XYZ file of C-alpha atoms in Angstrom:
260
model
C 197.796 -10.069 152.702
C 199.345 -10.024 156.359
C 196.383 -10.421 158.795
C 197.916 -7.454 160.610
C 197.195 -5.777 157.354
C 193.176 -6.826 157.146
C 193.563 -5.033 160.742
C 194.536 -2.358 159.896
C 192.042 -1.891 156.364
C 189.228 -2.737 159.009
C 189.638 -0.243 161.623
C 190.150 2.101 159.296
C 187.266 1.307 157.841
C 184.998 1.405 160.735
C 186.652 4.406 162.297
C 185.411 6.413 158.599
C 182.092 4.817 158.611
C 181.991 6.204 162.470
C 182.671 9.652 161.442
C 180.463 9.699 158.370
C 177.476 8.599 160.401
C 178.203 11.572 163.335
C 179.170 13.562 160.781
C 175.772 13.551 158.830
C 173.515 12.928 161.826
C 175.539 16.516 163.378
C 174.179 17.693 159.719
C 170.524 16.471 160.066
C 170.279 17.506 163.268
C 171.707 21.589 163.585
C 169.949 21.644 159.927
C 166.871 23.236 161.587
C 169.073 25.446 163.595
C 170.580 26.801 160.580
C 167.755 27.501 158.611
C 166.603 29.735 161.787
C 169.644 31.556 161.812
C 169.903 32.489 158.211
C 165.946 33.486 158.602
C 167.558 35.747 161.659
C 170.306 37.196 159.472
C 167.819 38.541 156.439
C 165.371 39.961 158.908
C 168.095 41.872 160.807
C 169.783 42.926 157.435
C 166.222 44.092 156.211
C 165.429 46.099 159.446
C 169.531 47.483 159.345
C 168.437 48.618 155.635
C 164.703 50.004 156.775
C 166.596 52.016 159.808
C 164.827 49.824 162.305
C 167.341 48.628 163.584
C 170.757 50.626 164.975
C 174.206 49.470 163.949
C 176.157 46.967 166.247
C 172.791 46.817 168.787
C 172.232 43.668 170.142
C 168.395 42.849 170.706
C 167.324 39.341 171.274
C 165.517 36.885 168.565
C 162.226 37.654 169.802
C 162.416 41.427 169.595
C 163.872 40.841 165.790
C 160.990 38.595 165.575
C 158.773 41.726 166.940
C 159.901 44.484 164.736
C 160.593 41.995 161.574
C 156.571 41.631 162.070
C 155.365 45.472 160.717
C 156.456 44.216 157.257
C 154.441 41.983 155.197
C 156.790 39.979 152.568
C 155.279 39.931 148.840
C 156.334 37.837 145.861
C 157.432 40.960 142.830
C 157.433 39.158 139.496
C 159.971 41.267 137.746
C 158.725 40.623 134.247
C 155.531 43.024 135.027
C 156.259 44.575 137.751
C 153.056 42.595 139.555
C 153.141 41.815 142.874
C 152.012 37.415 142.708
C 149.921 36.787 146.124
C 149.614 32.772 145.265
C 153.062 32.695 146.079
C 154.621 31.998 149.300
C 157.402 34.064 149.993
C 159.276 31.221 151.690
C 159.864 29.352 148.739
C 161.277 31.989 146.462
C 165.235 31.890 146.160
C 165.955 34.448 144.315
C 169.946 33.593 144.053
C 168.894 29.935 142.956
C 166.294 30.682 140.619
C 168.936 33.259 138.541
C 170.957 29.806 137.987
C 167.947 27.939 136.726
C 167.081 29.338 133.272
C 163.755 28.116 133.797
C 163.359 30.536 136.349
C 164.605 33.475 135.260
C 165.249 35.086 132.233
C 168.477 37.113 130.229
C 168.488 41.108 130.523
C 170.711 42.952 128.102
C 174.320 43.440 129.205
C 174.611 46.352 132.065
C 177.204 47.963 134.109
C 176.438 45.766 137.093
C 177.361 42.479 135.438
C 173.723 40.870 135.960
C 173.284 37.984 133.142
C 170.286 36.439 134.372
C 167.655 37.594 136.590
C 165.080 35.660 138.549
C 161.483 35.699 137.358
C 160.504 36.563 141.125
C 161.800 38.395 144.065
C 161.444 39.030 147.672
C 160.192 42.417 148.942
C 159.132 43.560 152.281
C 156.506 46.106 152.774
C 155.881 48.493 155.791
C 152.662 49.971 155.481
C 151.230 52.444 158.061
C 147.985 52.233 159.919
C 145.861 53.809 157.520
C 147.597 51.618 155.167
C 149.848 54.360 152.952
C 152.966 52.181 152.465
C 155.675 53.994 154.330
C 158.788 52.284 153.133
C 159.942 49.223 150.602
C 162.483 47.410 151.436
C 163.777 45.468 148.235
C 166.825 42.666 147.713
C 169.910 44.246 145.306
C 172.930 42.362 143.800
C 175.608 43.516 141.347
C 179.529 42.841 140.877
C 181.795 44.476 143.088
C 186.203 43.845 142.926
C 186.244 40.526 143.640
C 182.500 38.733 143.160
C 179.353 40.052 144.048
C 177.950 42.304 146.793
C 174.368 40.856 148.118
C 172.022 43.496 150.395
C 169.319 45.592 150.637
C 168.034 48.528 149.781
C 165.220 51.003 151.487
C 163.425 52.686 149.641
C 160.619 55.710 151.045
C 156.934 55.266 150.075
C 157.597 58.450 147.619
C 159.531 56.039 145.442
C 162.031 58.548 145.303
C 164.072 58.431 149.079
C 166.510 56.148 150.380
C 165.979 54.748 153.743
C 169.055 52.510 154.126
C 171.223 50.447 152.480
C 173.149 47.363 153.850
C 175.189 44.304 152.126
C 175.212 41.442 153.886
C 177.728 39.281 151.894
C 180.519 40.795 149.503
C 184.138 39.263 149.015
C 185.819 43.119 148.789
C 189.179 44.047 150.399
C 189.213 44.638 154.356
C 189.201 48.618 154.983
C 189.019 49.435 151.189
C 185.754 47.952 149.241
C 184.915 46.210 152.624
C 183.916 49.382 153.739
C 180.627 49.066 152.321
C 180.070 47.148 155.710
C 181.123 50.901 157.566
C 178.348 51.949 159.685
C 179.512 55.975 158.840
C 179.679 55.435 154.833
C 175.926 53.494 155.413
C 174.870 56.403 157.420
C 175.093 58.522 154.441
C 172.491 57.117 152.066
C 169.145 57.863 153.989
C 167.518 61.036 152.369
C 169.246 60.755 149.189
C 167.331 61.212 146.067
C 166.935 58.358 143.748
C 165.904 59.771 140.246
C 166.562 63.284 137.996
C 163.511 64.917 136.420
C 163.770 62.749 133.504
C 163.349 59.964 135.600
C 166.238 58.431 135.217
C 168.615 56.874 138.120
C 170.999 59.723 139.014
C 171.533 58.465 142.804
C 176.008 57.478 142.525
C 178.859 57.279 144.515
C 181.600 59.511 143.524
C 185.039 59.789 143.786
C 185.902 61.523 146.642
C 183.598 63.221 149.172
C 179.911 64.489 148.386
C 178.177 67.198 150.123
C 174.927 66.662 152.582
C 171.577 64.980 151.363
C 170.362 68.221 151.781
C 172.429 70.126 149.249
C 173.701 66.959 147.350
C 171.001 64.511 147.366
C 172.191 62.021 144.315
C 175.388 61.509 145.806
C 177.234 59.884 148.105
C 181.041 60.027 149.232
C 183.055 57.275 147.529
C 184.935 54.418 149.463
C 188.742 55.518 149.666
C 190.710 53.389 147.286
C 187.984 51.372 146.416
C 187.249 52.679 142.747
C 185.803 49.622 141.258
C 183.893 48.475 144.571
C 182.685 52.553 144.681
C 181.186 51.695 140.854
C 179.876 48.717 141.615
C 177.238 49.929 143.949
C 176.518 52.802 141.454
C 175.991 50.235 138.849
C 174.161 47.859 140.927
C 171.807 50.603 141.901
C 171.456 51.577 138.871
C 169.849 48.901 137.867
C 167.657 47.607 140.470
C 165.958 50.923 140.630
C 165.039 50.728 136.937
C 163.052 49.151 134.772
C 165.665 46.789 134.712
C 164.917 45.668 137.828
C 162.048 47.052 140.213
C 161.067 50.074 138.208
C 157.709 48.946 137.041
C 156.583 47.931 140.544
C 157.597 51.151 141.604
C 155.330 52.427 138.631
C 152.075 50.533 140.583
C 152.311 52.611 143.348
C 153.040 55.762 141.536
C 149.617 55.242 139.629
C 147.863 54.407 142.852
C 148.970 57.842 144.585
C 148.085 59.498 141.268
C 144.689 58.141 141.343
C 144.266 59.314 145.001
């Protein structure tokens, strides 16, 4: 080979080995800085959900820091409906541990297109000063259009209100299923009623518009031409809400207000 040629193999060669090393020592280093910033994004999204924090306002770390702090963060396991205090919060993934069948376990086929769910979630408390808990504020997943919606749900200490509901990662279509991210169709949800007197989930979107909490508390107006993303959030509620998902923890503090 040419000795121009070996030249030109070498350079190349050190110019990639270059870039590789800034490349993973960029990685290393903003690692931290990433992890901190996804830690900011769930504790916004949870305060958006609990109302305790306003659409589109723009507060500094700290002060998300400072609200973020009323809630205490519990490990659910969803098998029993137990909450498991051995368990830091911080090292439950809920998203990776539904991958890991070791982890999680199969729930019979549902509207929402959950296969798998984790053995464990993430919820956040708020509990008031004479410790009544005021509001729950638990994670929610389900299939939407085009892959799955991720957020959160509030839920009043009742176990029968919603607080708030945000997603805070969904692949739907820009100003038709993306709309779930509209600050006037989230608006809608707080004071709606969760569950029928049979106890079963009635709370839905519907086609079309839906009256007031006040007069029509299980439903809410439906996303204009976004049918399927409009059922997906039904569905996804759906099954959170029940036994399928956090129902029996819900039951625990149902028998704790009846034994009050």
């Amino acid at each position: 080979m040419p000795r121009s040629a070996w030249y030109t193999l070498g350079f190349a060669a050190a110019i990639c080995l270059v870039c590789s090393v800034l490349v993973t020592s960029a990685a290393v280093t903003l690692k931290s800085r990433q992890d901190e910033n996804l830690t900011l994004d769930r504790q916004c999204n949870v305060l958006l959900a609990a109302g305790l924090l306003e659409e589109g306002e723009d507060i500094a770390a700290d002060e998300v820091a400072r609200r973020f702090a009323s809630f205490e963060a519990v490990v659910v396991d969803l098998k029993t409906g137990q909450e498991v205090p051995d368990i830091d919060p911080d090292s439950v993934d809920q998203r990776k541990m539904a991958r890991n069948p070791a982890r999680s376990f199969e729930v019979d086929s549902n509207p929402a297109l959950i296969k798998r769910v984790a053995n464990q979630a993430v919820v956040y408390k708020l509990v008031g000063e004479g410790g009544e808990l005021k509001k729950l504020v638990l994670p929610i997943e389900g299939q939407g259009l085009w892959g799955a919606l991720y957020g959160f749900v509030a839920v009043g200490g009742d176990m029968e209100t919603i607080e708030g509901l945000t997603f805070y990662e969904h692949k739907e279509t820009p100003g038709l299923g993306g709309e779930v991210d509209n600050p006037n169709w989230k608006a809608l949800w707080p004071g709606r009623k969760i569950y029928g007197a049979d106890g079963e989930v009635r709370i839905k979107v519907v086609k079309g518009p839906a009256g007031p909490a006040s007069e029509d508390p299980y439903q809410v107006d439906g996303l204009s031409g976004a049918t399927i993303t409009s059922r997906g959030v039904t569905n996804l509620l759906a099954f959170w809400l029940s036994d399928q998902g956090f129902g029996e923890y819900f039951d625990t503090f149902r028998e704790l207000r009846r034994a009050a």
